[in-house]
Amino acid sequence: MDEKEKLKLKRSLKSRHVTMIAIGGAIGTGLFLGSGTAIQSAGPSIILSYLIVGIISFFMMRALGELILAEPDQHSFIESVKKYLGNRMEFVAGWTYWLCWLSLAMADLTATGIYLKFKDLPQWVGPSVIVVLLMLVNMVNVGLFGELESWFSMIKVLAILALIITGAILLVMHTKIDSRTVSLTNLVNYGGFFPTGSWGFLKSFQMVVFAFVGIEIVGLTAGETANPDKDIPKAINTLPVRIGLFYVGSMIAIMAVYPWNKIVTTTSPFVQVFGAIGIPAAAGILNFVVLTAAMSATNSAIFSTSRSLYALSRGNNAPKRFGKLSRKAVPNNALTFSSLILFIVVILNYIMPAQVFDIISSVSTINFIMVWIIIMWTHLKYRAENKGKLGSFRMPGFPITSWVTIIFYLVILIILALIPATRLPLLISIIFILALSLSYTFLERKN
């Protein structure tokens, strides 16, 4: 193998890998743990929140898919940002996206600590063990990452299907739980469909959006997918079905069985529901499932942060050592650097275990929204510069759907600015992005 070939990532991800990575990106701790906070905020109207964000996420993914399939030889959507928005935006988007996944991994690792408290382990133990384990797995090769993520995703899917099927059976049989009948009327019996009012409904979007962060990971697999022209559209187009079945279906099942105002935020609503049914063993199994979900998201985060650093290095926006590949075609230097930084969350879980999940999930959500806006902006520029020579996989309803998506994300940022708990994370994210833009100015002068 010559030197030129050594610099290339290997196309080892198969169709089922890409599909399951997409599913894994769309189903994370936001559903299994964060949905408790969202339900408390909005009540049954959370179902509508998931539906709206799901539709918007589909539009964003279609725009992303059109971008990366226009030039399948590129390694990630970050290269599209460079081509259509320039070097500065590539620098800003790349490092912001790296921070996105880093903060998401920290939130997911915190979730593993919370889940493992079920076994009376200190909250910091789980994260420290999982970081080391997943770092070693990702170092082997991208095929092993894809295989592990496929199994993680399958476990999550089976758990959600089990919840929905159980809820449907209890519903049909009119089962009584704690003297309450399982019924769809429970969606309106405890204060109506919008029990916390319009503001409570709007506030829920923070945790609902957090449930969807990571779906754009498909945009990082382009350079390592065996058949991107076939596999990536398939993964993106199945997103609406997943959203309808997994998110909306599971929320209906949870609140038909269990009163929304009785759900606590300290543990997974899935575990609470199975516990109320009177199946202690099922609750224990669900704790394993939600632990798997957190490990899945952390696994994806380690993959994404390493590929982001790799893309930044190739674009001369990160140290050259992060662009080097191992003999297995894995960017091990970038992978090790990102993984070691994740140990910060181990310290946070030791110092402030009660608050760390909400703080980190807010930062992660805001940064992902910023990146999604950049993706939509890049897509608009791509369309403007490529009229008459577009590919077959196109954004439906363009340009109306593109502008609706951008406006929606901007409205979410405004809502986050009005919520005291998310005002500081939003300010930190804005300052971080401005600092990145300023840093690029100094880097450009130096070069």
Tab-separated table of C-alpha atoms in Angstrom:
chain	number	residue	atom	x	y	z
A	1	MET	CA	0.000	0.000	0.000
A	2	ASP	CA	1.487	3.356	-1.012
A	3	GLU	CA	1.456	6.525	1.076
A	4	LYS	CA	-1.513	7.978	-0.776
A	5	GLU	CA	-3.682	4.965	0.013
A	6	LYS	CA	-2.696	5.069	3.664
A	7	LEU	CA	-4.324	8.494	3.965
A	8	LYS	CA	-7.745	7.156	3.011
A	9	LEU	CA	-10.468	5.925	5.334
A	10	LYS	CA	-11.701	2.445	4.452
A	11	ARG	CA	-15.251	1.863	3.191
A	12	SER	CA	-16.042	-0.891	5.702
A	13	LEU	CA	-19.547	0.165	6.752
A	14	LYS	CA	-22.249	-2.041	5.209
A	15	SER	CA	-25.903	-1.170	4.502
A	16	ARG	CA	-27.166	-2.556	7.804
A	17	HIS	CA	-24.414	-0.687	9.661
A	18	VAL	CA	-25.448	2.671	8.161
A	19	THR	CA	-29.140	1.973	8.808
A	20	MET	CA	-28.545	0.996	12.435
A	21	ILE	CA	-26.125	3.902	13.001
A	22	ALA	CA	-28.899	6.218	11.785
A	23	ILE	CA	-31.351	4.553	14.176
A	24	GLY	CA	-28.814	4.729	16.992
A	25	GLY	CA	-28.350	8.424	16.276
A	26	ALA	CA	-32.097	9.044	16.458
A	27	ILE	CA	-32.714	7.022	19.633
A	28	GLY	CA	-30.599	7.970	22.602
A	29	THR	CA	-30.751	8.972	26.229
A	30	GLY	CA	-33.003	11.889	25.262
A	31	LEU	CA	-35.825	9.385	24.819
A	32	PHE	CA	-34.966	6.949	27.599
A	33	LEU	CA	-33.993	9.470	30.307
A	34	GLY	CA	-34.686	13.025	29.083
A	35	SER	CA	-38.299	12.242	28.142
A	36	GLY	CA	-39.160	12.245	31.856
A	37	THR	CA	-38.242	15.941	32.116
A	38	ALA	CA	-40.046	16.697	28.848
A	39	ILE	CA	-43.237	14.938	30.017
A	40	GLN	CA	-43.171	16.864	33.302
A	41	SER	CA	-42.809	20.094	31.329
A	42	ALA	CA	-45.567	19.591	28.752
A	43	GLY	CA	-47.723	16.637	29.774
A	44	PRO	CA	-49.411	14.735	26.914
A	45	SER	CA	-48.709	17.603	24.486
A	46	ILE	CA	-45.155	16.234	24.385
A	47	ILE	CA	-46.500	13.862	21.716
A	48	LEU	CA	-47.068	16.874	19.446
A	49	SER	CA	-43.600	18.225	20.322
A	50	TYR	CA	-41.936	14.974	19.199
A	51	LEU	CA	-44.000	14.948	15.989
A	52	ILE	CA	-43.070	18.546	15.069
A	53	VAL	CA	-39.351	18.149	15.819
A	54	GLY	CA	-39.380	14.825	13.968
A	55	ILE	CA	-40.734	16.424	10.780
A	56	ILE	CA	-38.200	19.266	10.972
A	57	SER	CA	-35.392	16.766	11.592
A	58	PHE	CA	-36.437	14.845	8.480
A	59	PHE	CA	-36.144	18.020	6.377
A	60	MET	CA	-32.690	18.734	7.825
A	61	MET	CA	-31.587	15.173	7.074
A	62	ARG	CA	-32.836	15.374	3.487
A	63	ALA	CA	-30.840	18.569	2.992
A	64	LEU	CA	-27.780	16.888	4.511
A	65	GLY	CA	-28.276	13.810	2.337
A	66	GLU	CA	-28.446	15.919	-0.812
A	67	LEU	CA	-25.220	17.680	0.176
A	68	ILE	CA	-23.124	14.598	0.872
A	69	LEU	CA	-24.442	12.595	-2.103
A	70	ALA	CA	-23.650	15.451	-4.479
A	71	GLU	CA	-19.981	14.559	-3.891
A	72	PRO	CA	-19.793	11.037	-2.388
A	73	ASP	CA	-15.972	11.092	-2.347
A	74	GLN	CA	-15.908	13.647	0.459
A	75	HIS	CA	-15.395	12.335	3.987
A	76	SER	CA	-18.048	14.390	5.820
A	77	PHE	CA	-20.468	17.293	5.517
A	78	ILE	CA	-17.772	19.526	7.039
A	79	GLU	CA	-16.055	19.489	3.650
A	80	SER	CA	-19.295	20.775	2.068
A	81	VAL	CA	-19.303	23.639	4.563
A	82	LYS	CA	-15.799	24.562	3.429
A	83	LYS	CA	-16.724	24.453	-0.249
A	84	TYR	CA	-19.865	26.595	-0.028
A	85	LEU	CA	-19.336	28.776	3.059
A	86	GLY	CA	-15.553	29.122	3.099
A	87	ASN	CA	-12.614	28.196	5.312
A	88	ARG	CA	-13.743	30.251	8.312
A	89	MET	CA	-17.130	28.528	8.525
A	90	GLU	CA	-15.460	25.137	8.095
A	91	PHE	CA	-13.246	25.955	11.074
A	92	VAL	CA	-16.230	27.162	13.156
A	93	ALA	CA	-18.557	24.311	12.131
A	94	GLY	CA	-15.925	21.605	12.548
A	95	TRP	CA	-14.848	22.595	16.050
A	96	THR	CA	-18.435	23.328	17.136
A	97	TYR	CA	-19.485	19.892	15.921
A	98	TRP	CA	-16.569	18.333	17.777
A	99	LEU	CA	-17.770	20.093	20.948
A	100	CYS	CA	-21.345	18.959	20.155
A	101	TRP	CA	-20.432	15.309	20.301
A	102	LEU	CA	-18.060	15.791	23.201
A	103	SER	CA	-20.819	17.381	25.318
A	104	LEU	CA	-23.331	14.764	24.115
A	105	ALA	CA	-20.954	11.979	25.131
A	106	MET	CA	-20.575	13.609	28.539
A	107	ALA	CA	-24.363	13.712	28.934
A	108	ASP	CA	-24.662	10.066	27.890
A	109	LEU	CA	-21.856	8.993	30.191
A	110	THR	CA	-23.615	10.805	33.017
A	111	ALA	CA	-26.738	8.850	32.126
A	112	THR	CA	-24.796	5.584	32.454
A	113	GLY	CA	-23.749	6.672	35.937
A	114	ILE	CA	-27.373	7.398	36.831
A	115	TYR	CA	-28.516	4.028	35.503
A	116	LEU	CA	-25.786	2.139	37.347
A	117	LYS	CA	-26.876	3.713	40.632
A	118	PHE	CA	-29.627	1.093	40.312
A	119	LYS	CA	-26.866	-1.355	41.258
A	120	ASP	CA	-25.601	0.912	44.084
A	121	LEU	CA	-22.442	1.907	42.219
A	122	PRO	CA	-21.068	5.454	42.660
A	123	GLN	CA	-22.198	7.659	39.751
A	124	TRP	CA	-18.643	8.257	38.477
A	125	VAL	CA	-17.675	4.560	38.120
A	126	GLY	CA	-19.731	3.735	35.016
A	127	PRO	CA	-18.446	6.624	32.872
A	128	SER	CA	-14.781	5.910	33.595
A	129	VAL	CA	-15.040	2.197	32.660
A	130	ILE	CA	-17.130	2.830	29.531
A	131	VAL	CA	-14.797	5.502	28.104
A	132	VAL	CA	-11.824	3.140	28.228
A	133	LEU	CA	-13.780	0.184	26.827
A	134	LEU	CA	-15.307	2.066	23.877
A	135	MET	CA	-12.049	3.857	23.074
A	136	LEU	CA	-10.318	0.478	22.657
A	137	VAL	CA	-13.181	-0.884	20.512
A	138	ASN	CA	-13.081	2.131	18.174
A	139	MET	CA	-9.326	1.721	17.736
A	140	VAL	CA	-9.672	-1.716	16.130
A	141	ASN	CA	-11.436	-0.681	12.894
A	142	VAL	CA	-14.561	1.097	11.672
A	143	GLY	CA	-16.234	-2.241	10.878
A	144	LEU	CA	-16.157	-3.218	14.565
A	145	PHE	CA	-17.650	0.175	15.477
A	146	GLY	CA	-20.458	-0.438	12.964
A	147	GLU	CA	-21.070	-3.952	14.277
A	148	LEU	CA	-21.176	-2.847	17.917
A	149	GLU	CA	-23.472	0.082	17.089
A	150	SER	CA	-25.793	-2.267	15.166
A	151	TRP	CA	-26.244	-4.474	18.233
A	152	PHE	CA	-26.676	-1.482	20.550
A	153	SER	CA	-29.362	-0.065	18.241
A	154	MET	CA	-31.143	-3.400	17.942
A	155	ILE	CA	-31.450	-3.661	21.736
A	156	LYS	CA	-32.956	-0.156	21.864
A	157	VAL	CA	-35.442	-0.915	19.095
A	158	LEU	CA	-36.580	-4.155	20.772
A	159	ALA	CA	-37.085	-2.324	24.087
A	160	ILE	CA	-39.249	0.366	22.491
A	161	LEU	CA	-41.283	-2.202	20.577
A	162	ALA	CA	-41.784	-4.165	23.822
A	163	LEU	CA	-43.097	-1.027	25.540
A	164	ILE	CA	-45.466	-0.167	22.687
A	165	ILE	CA	-46.778	-3.734	22.334
A	166	THR	CA	-47.252	-4.051	26.114
A	167	GLY	CA	-49.103	-0.735	26.185
A	168	ALA	CA	-51.332	-1.832	23.293
A	169	ILE	CA	-52.209	-5.141	25.001
A	170	LEU	CA	-53.037	-3.402	28.297
A	171	LEU	CA	-55.109	-0.865	26.374
A	172	VAL	CA	-57.144	-3.490	24.517
A	173	MET	CA	-57.723	-5.478	27.723
A	174	HIS	CA	-58.716	-2.348	29.713
A	175	THR	CA	-56.261	-3.426	32.418
A	176	LYS	CA	-56.376	-1.681	35.807
A	177	ILE	CA	-53.071	-0.502	37.329
A	178	ASP	CA	-53.156	1.114	40.792
A	179	SER	CA	-56.973	1.367	40.501
A	180	ARG	CA	-56.619	3.288	37.187
A	181	THR	CA	-57.736	1.829	33.859
A	182	VAL	CA	-55.206	1.888	31.021
A	183	SER	CA	-56.866	4.111	28.421
A	184	LEU	CA	-56.152	6.738	25.788
A	185	THR	CA	-58.405	9.045	27.804
A	186	ASN	CA	-55.511	9.298	30.275
A	187	LEU	CA	-53.958	11.654	27.724
A	188	VAL	CA	-56.593	14.249	28.668
A	189	ASN	CA	-57.783	13.100	32.120
A	190	TYR	CA	-55.122	14.931	34.121
A	191	GLY	CA	-55.541	18.570	33.132
A	192	GLY	CA	-56.200	18.145	29.404
A	193	PHE	CA	-53.832	17.649	26.474
A	194	PHE	CA	-51.998	20.911	27.298
A	195	PRO	CA	-52.047	20.747	31.131
A	196	THR	CA	-49.098	23.112	31.632
A	197	GLY	CA	-50.276	25.664	29.069
A	198	SER	CA	-48.576	26.977	25.949
A	199	TRP	CA	-45.394	27.961	27.806
A	200	GLY	CA	-44.960	24.479	29.246
A	201	PHE	CA	-45.434	23.090	25.728
A	202	LEU	CA	-42.785	25.441	24.303
A	203	LYS	CA	-40.330	24.705	27.148
A	204	SER	CA	-40.514	20.984	26.344
A	205	PHE	CA	-38.789	21.533	23.006
A	206	GLN	CA	-35.377	21.752	24.687
A	207	MET	CA	-35.435	18.102	25.839
A	208	VAL	CA	-37.316	16.970	22.709
A	209	VAL	CA	-34.647	18.481	20.449
A	210	PHE	CA	-31.999	16.871	22.674
A	211	ALA	CA	-33.644	13.504	21.913
A	212	PHE	CA	-32.872	14.036	18.216
A	213	VAL	CA	-29.275	15.246	18.478
A	214	GLY	CA	-26.919	12.900	16.688
A	215	ILE	CA	-29.156	11.960	13.754
A	216	GLU	CA	-26.805	13.812	11.395
A	217	ILE	CA	-24.037	11.278	12.166
A	218	VAL	CA	-24.909	9.707	8.793
A	219	GLY	CA	-23.172	12.748	7.305
A	220	LEU	CA	-19.885	11.562	8.827
A	221	THR	CA	-20.123	8.002	7.495
A	222	ALA	CA	-19.998	8.979	3.791
A	223	GLY	CA	-16.258	8.345	3.476
A	224	GLU	CA	-16.469	4.924	5.167
A	225	THR	CA	-19.676	3.547	3.604
A	226	ALA	CA	-19.358	0.782	1.016
A	227	ASN	CA	-22.282	2.005	-1.134
A	228	PRO	CA	-23.192	5.588	-0.088
A	229	ASP	CA	-25.488	6.273	-3.085
A	230	LYS	CA	-27.811	3.462	-1.976
A	231	ASP	CA	-27.308	3.152	1.778
A	232	ILE	CA	-27.455	6.804	2.868
A	233	PRO	CA	-30.805	7.638	1.156
A	234	LYS	CA	-32.278	4.434	2.605
A	235	ALA	CA	-31.192	5.404	6.123
A	236	ILE	CA	-32.541	8.957	5.787
A	237	ASN	CA	-35.875	8.052	4.175
A	238	THR	CA	-36.812	5.614	6.962
A	239	LEU	CA	-36.504	8.411	9.539
A	240	PRO	CA	-40.233	9.395	9.530
A	241	VAL	CA	-41.289	5.800	10.257
A	242	ARG	CA	-38.837	5.568	13.151
A	243	ILE	CA	-40.040	8.864	14.568
A	244	GLY	CA	-43.689	7.903	14.374
A	245	LEU	CA	-43.201	4.451	15.861
A	246	PHE	CA	-40.440	4.992	18.400
A	247	TYR	CA	-41.035	8.491	19.765
A	248	VAL	CA	-44.735	9.196	19.335
A	249	GLY	CA	-45.721	5.556	19.920
A	250	SER	CA	-43.684	5.208	23.102
A	251	MET	CA	-44.995	8.503	24.547
A	252	ILE	CA	-48.603	7.440	23.921
A	253	ALA	CA	-47.912	4.053	25.521
A	254	ILE	CA	-46.256	5.597	28.598
A	255	MET	CA	-48.994	8.145	29.318
A	256	ALA	CA	-51.862	5.764	28.540
A	257	VAL	CA	-50.498	3.404	31.212
A	258	TYR	CA	-49.059	5.876	33.726
A	259	PRO	CA	-50.420	9.350	34.647
A	260	TRP	CA	-48.076	11.977	33.210
A	261	ASN	CA	-48.060	13.966	36.474
A	262	LYS	CA	-46.789	10.938	38.427
A	263	ILE	CA	-43.680	10.451	36.258
A	264	VAL	CA	-40.468	11.511	38.037
A	265	THR	CA	-37.347	12.864	36.346
A	266	THR	CA	-34.767	10.964	38.387
A	267	THR	CA	-35.156	7.709	36.471
A	268	SER	CA	-36.351	6.522	33.064
A	269	PRO	CA	-40.136	6.686	32.356
A	270	PHE	CA	-39.723	3.268	30.708
A	271	VAL	CA	-38.554	1.776	34.017
A	272	GLN	CA	-41.369	3.523	35.921
A	273	VAL	CA	-44.040	2.118	33.592
A	274	PHE	CA	-42.833	-1.487	33.792
A	275	GLY	CA	-42.474	-1.129	37.540
A	276	ALA	CA	-46.092	0.070	37.806
A	277	ILE	CA	-47.284	-2.917	35.777
A	278	GLY	CA	-45.791	-5.096	38.501
A	279	ILE	CA	-42.934	-6.746	36.626
A	280	PRO	CA	-39.797	-6.034	38.726
A	281	ALA	CA	-37.641	-8.191	36.458
A	282	ALA	CA	-38.756	-6.152	33.451
A	283	ALA	CA	-37.689	-2.949	35.216
A	284	GLY	CA	-34.247	-4.480	35.787
A	285	ILE	CA	-34.016	-5.457	32.128
A	286	LEU	CA	-35.054	-1.943	31.098
A	287	ASN	CA	-32.248	-0.511	33.232
A	288	PHE	CA	-29.865	-2.635	31.167
A	289	VAL	CA	-31.504	-1.387	27.963
A	290	VAL	CA	-31.220	2.287	28.873
A	291	LEU	CA	-27.619	1.657	29.907
A	292	THR	CA	-27.089	0.176	26.442
A	293	ALA	CA	-28.667	3.279	24.887
A	294	ALA	CA	-26.236	5.518	26.733
A	295	MET	CA	-23.286	3.333	25.695
A	296	SER	CA	-24.533	3.414	22.104
A	297	ALA	CA	-24.636	7.194	22.042
A	298	THR	CA	-21.197	7.374	23.674
A	299	ASN	CA	-19.855	4.932	21.087
A	300	SER	CA	-21.195	7.168	18.299
A	301	ALA	CA	-19.741	10.202	20.032
A	302	ILE	CA	-16.235	8.723	20.153
A	303	PHE	CA	-16.531	7.864	16.450
A	304	SER	CA	-17.853	11.328	15.537
A	305	THR	CA	-15.359	13.398	17.516
A	306	SER	CA	-12.441	11.452	16.032
A	307	ARG	CA	-13.769	11.882	12.451
A	308	SER	CA	-14.450	15.580	13.057
A	309	LEU	CA	-10.866	16.122	14.193
A	310	TYR	CA	-9.665	14.054	11.218
A	311	ALA	CA	-11.646	16.253	8.787
A	312	LEU	CA	-10.405	19.420	10.511
A	313	SER	CA	-6.815	18.227	10.266
A	314	ARG	CA	-7.180	17.423	6.553
A	315	GLY	CA	-8.482	20.969	6.080
A	316	ASN	CA	-5.464	22.423	7.968
A	317	ASN	CA	-7.726	23.543	10.820
A	318	ALA	CA	-6.350	21.166	13.454
A	319	PRO	CA	-2.887	19.755	14.277
A	320	LYS	CA	-1.503	17.466	11.557
A	321	ARG	CA	-1.185	14.512	13.926
A	322	PHE	CA	-4.999	14.256	14.092
A	323	GLY	CA	-5.067	13.560	10.344
A	324	LYS	CA	-2.834	10.475	10.601
A	325	LEU	CA	-4.373	7.008	10.280
A	326	SER	CA	-3.334	3.767	11.930
A	327	ARG	CA	-2.592	0.596	9.947
A	328	LYS	CA	-6.292	-0.247	10.432
A	329	ALA	CA	-7.251	3.073	8.747
A	330	VAL	CA	-8.478	4.588	12.052
A	331	PRO	CA	-7.540	8.153	13.156
A	332	ASN	CA	-6.200	6.916	16.506
A	333	ASN	CA	-4.546	10.183	17.555
A	334	ALA	CA	-7.815	12.085	17.153
A	335	LEU	CA	-9.715	9.268	18.836
A	336	THR	CA	-7.419	9.120	21.866
A	337	PHE	CA	-7.424	12.910	22.322
A	338	SER	CA	-11.241	13.131	22.312
A	339	SER	CA	-11.640	10.108	24.582
A	340	LEU	CA	-9.236	11.471	27.185
A	341	ILE	CA	-11.149	14.758	27.350
A	342	LEU	CA	-14.277	12.747	28.179
A	343	PHE	CA	-12.740	11.964	31.549
A	344	ILE	CA	-13.761	15.504	32.536
A	345	VAL	CA	-17.285	14.165	32.957
A	346	VAL	CA	-16.008	11.556	35.422
A	347	ILE	CA	-14.820	14.409	37.632
A	348	LEU	CA	-18.119	16.284	37.195
A	349	ASN	CA	-20.102	13.194	38.173
A	350	TYR	CA	-18.031	12.969	41.330
A	351	ILE	CA	-18.367	16.683	42.232
A	352	MET	CA	-21.962	17.472	41.204
A	353	PRO	CA	-23.877	14.280	40.297
A	354	ALA	CA	-27.339	15.830	40.692
A	355	GLN	CA	-27.030	18.755	38.237
A	356	VAL	CA	-24.521	17.591	35.636
A	357	PHE	CA	-26.962	15.878	33.189
A	358	ASP	CA	-29.266	18.895	32.789
A	359	ILE	CA	-26.350	21.340	32.384
A	360	ILE	CA	-24.435	19.292	29.806
A	361	SER	CA	-27.543	18.276	27.837
A	362	SER	CA	-28.455	21.977	27.459
A	363	VAL	CA	-25.008	22.864	26.080
A	364	SER	CA	-25.136	19.875	23.733
A	365	THR	CA	-28.613	20.749	22.426
A	366	ILE	CA	-27.708	24.366	21.683
A	367	ASN	CA	-24.486	23.473	19.869
A	368	PHE	CA	-26.244	20.882	17.718
A	369	ILE	CA	-28.915	23.436	16.742
A	370	MET	CA	-26.121	25.804	15.656
A	371	VAL	CA	-24.583	23.063	13.487
A	372	TRP	CA	-27.972	22.175	11.963
A	373	ILE	CA	-28.488	25.819	10.986
A	374	ILE	CA	-25.051	25.799	9.327
A	375	ILE	CA	-26.001	22.600	7.431
A	376	MET	CA	-29.203	24.245	6.159
A	377	TRP	CA	-27.279	27.411	5.198
A	378	THR	CA	-24.735	25.289	3.317
A	379	HIS	CA	-27.546	23.515	1.485
A	380	LEU	CA	-29.086	26.830	0.395
A	381	LYS	CA	-25.709	27.941	-1.005
A	382	TYR	CA	-25.269	24.564	-2.739
A	383	ARG	CA	-28.656	24.902	-4.443
A	384	ALA	CA	-27.914	28.484	-5.503
A	385	GLU	CA	-24.607	27.475	-7.131
A	386	ASN	CA	-25.770	24.221	-8.771
A	387	LYS	CA	-28.990	25.090	-10.581
A	388	GLY	CA	-29.637	22.688	-13.437
A	389	LYS	CA	-27.110	20.053	-12.304
A	390	LEU	CA	-28.664	18.567	-9.196
A	391	GLY	CA	-28.610	14.905	-8.191
A	392	SER	CA	-31.615	12.591	-7.856
A	393	PHE	CA	-31.770	12.767	-4.034
A	394	ARG	CA	-33.228	16.230	-3.424
A	395	MET	CA	-34.733	18.192	-0.576
A	396	PRO	CA	-38.560	17.895	-0.878
A	397	GLY	CA	-40.478	21.188	-0.999
A	398	PHE	CA	-37.358	23.314	-1.497
A	399	PRO	CA	-36.959	26.231	-0.742
A	400	ILE	CA	-40.019	26.530	1.540
A	401	THR	CA	-39.051	23.522	3.691
A	402	SER	CA	-35.486	24.817	4.018
A	403	TRP	CA	-36.577	28.214	5.313
A	404	VAL	CA	-39.221	26.674	7.611
A	405	THR	CA	-36.490	24.460	9.112
A	406	ILE	CA	-34.102	27.385	9.678
A	407	ILE	CA	-36.844	29.567	11.194
A	408	PHE	CA	-37.899	26.717	13.502
A	409	TYR	CA	-34.355	26.303	14.838
A	410	LEU	CA	-34.035	30.063	15.388
A	411	VAL	CA	-37.339	30.086	17.306
A	412	ILE	CA	-36.033	27.256	19.521
A	413	LEU	CA	-32.933	29.347	20.311
A	414	ILE	CA	-35.182	32.293	21.246
A	415	ILE	CA	-37.215	30.019	23.555
A	416	LEU	CA	-33.994	28.792	25.178
A	417	ALA	CA	-32.965	32.431	25.732
A	418	LEU	CA	-36.225	33.023	27.622
A	419	ILE	CA	-35.770	30.008	29.923
A	420	PRO	CA	-33.535	30.927	32.910
A	421	ALA	CA	-31.980	27.442	33.122
A	422	THR	CA	-30.828	27.494	29.470
A	423	ARG	CA	-29.909	31.172	29.165
A	424	LEU	CA	-26.339	30.690	30.420
A	425	PRO	CA	-25.602	27.611	28.215
A	426	LEU	CA	-26.913	29.588	25.196
A	427	LEU	CA	-24.650	32.522	26.047
A	428	ILE	CA	-21.665	30.177	26.466
A	429	SER	CA	-22.341	28.593	23.060
A	430	ILE	CA	-22.592	31.978	21.318
A	431	ILE	CA	-19.364	33.180	22.947
A	432	PHE	CA	-17.662	29.902	21.959
A	433	ILE	CA	-18.661	30.312	18.295
A	434	LEU	CA	-17.554	33.969	18.234
A	435	ALA	CA	-14.257	32.942	19.848
A	436	LEU	CA	-13.774	30.294	17.153
A	437	SER	CA	-14.352	32.871	14.404
A	438	LEU	CA	-11.860	35.232	16.048
A	439	SER	CA	-9.358	32.390	16.514
A	440	TYR	CA	-9.539	31.631	12.801
A	441	THR	CA	-8.556	35.247	12.053
A	442	PHE	CA	-5.371	34.855	14.108
A	443	LEU	CA	-4.696	31.399	12.594
A	444	GLU	CA	-5.122	32.793	9.075
A	445	ARG	CA	-2.688	35.642	9.759
A	446	LYS	CA	-0.186	33.194	11.222
A	447	ASN	CA	-0.410	30.902	8.190
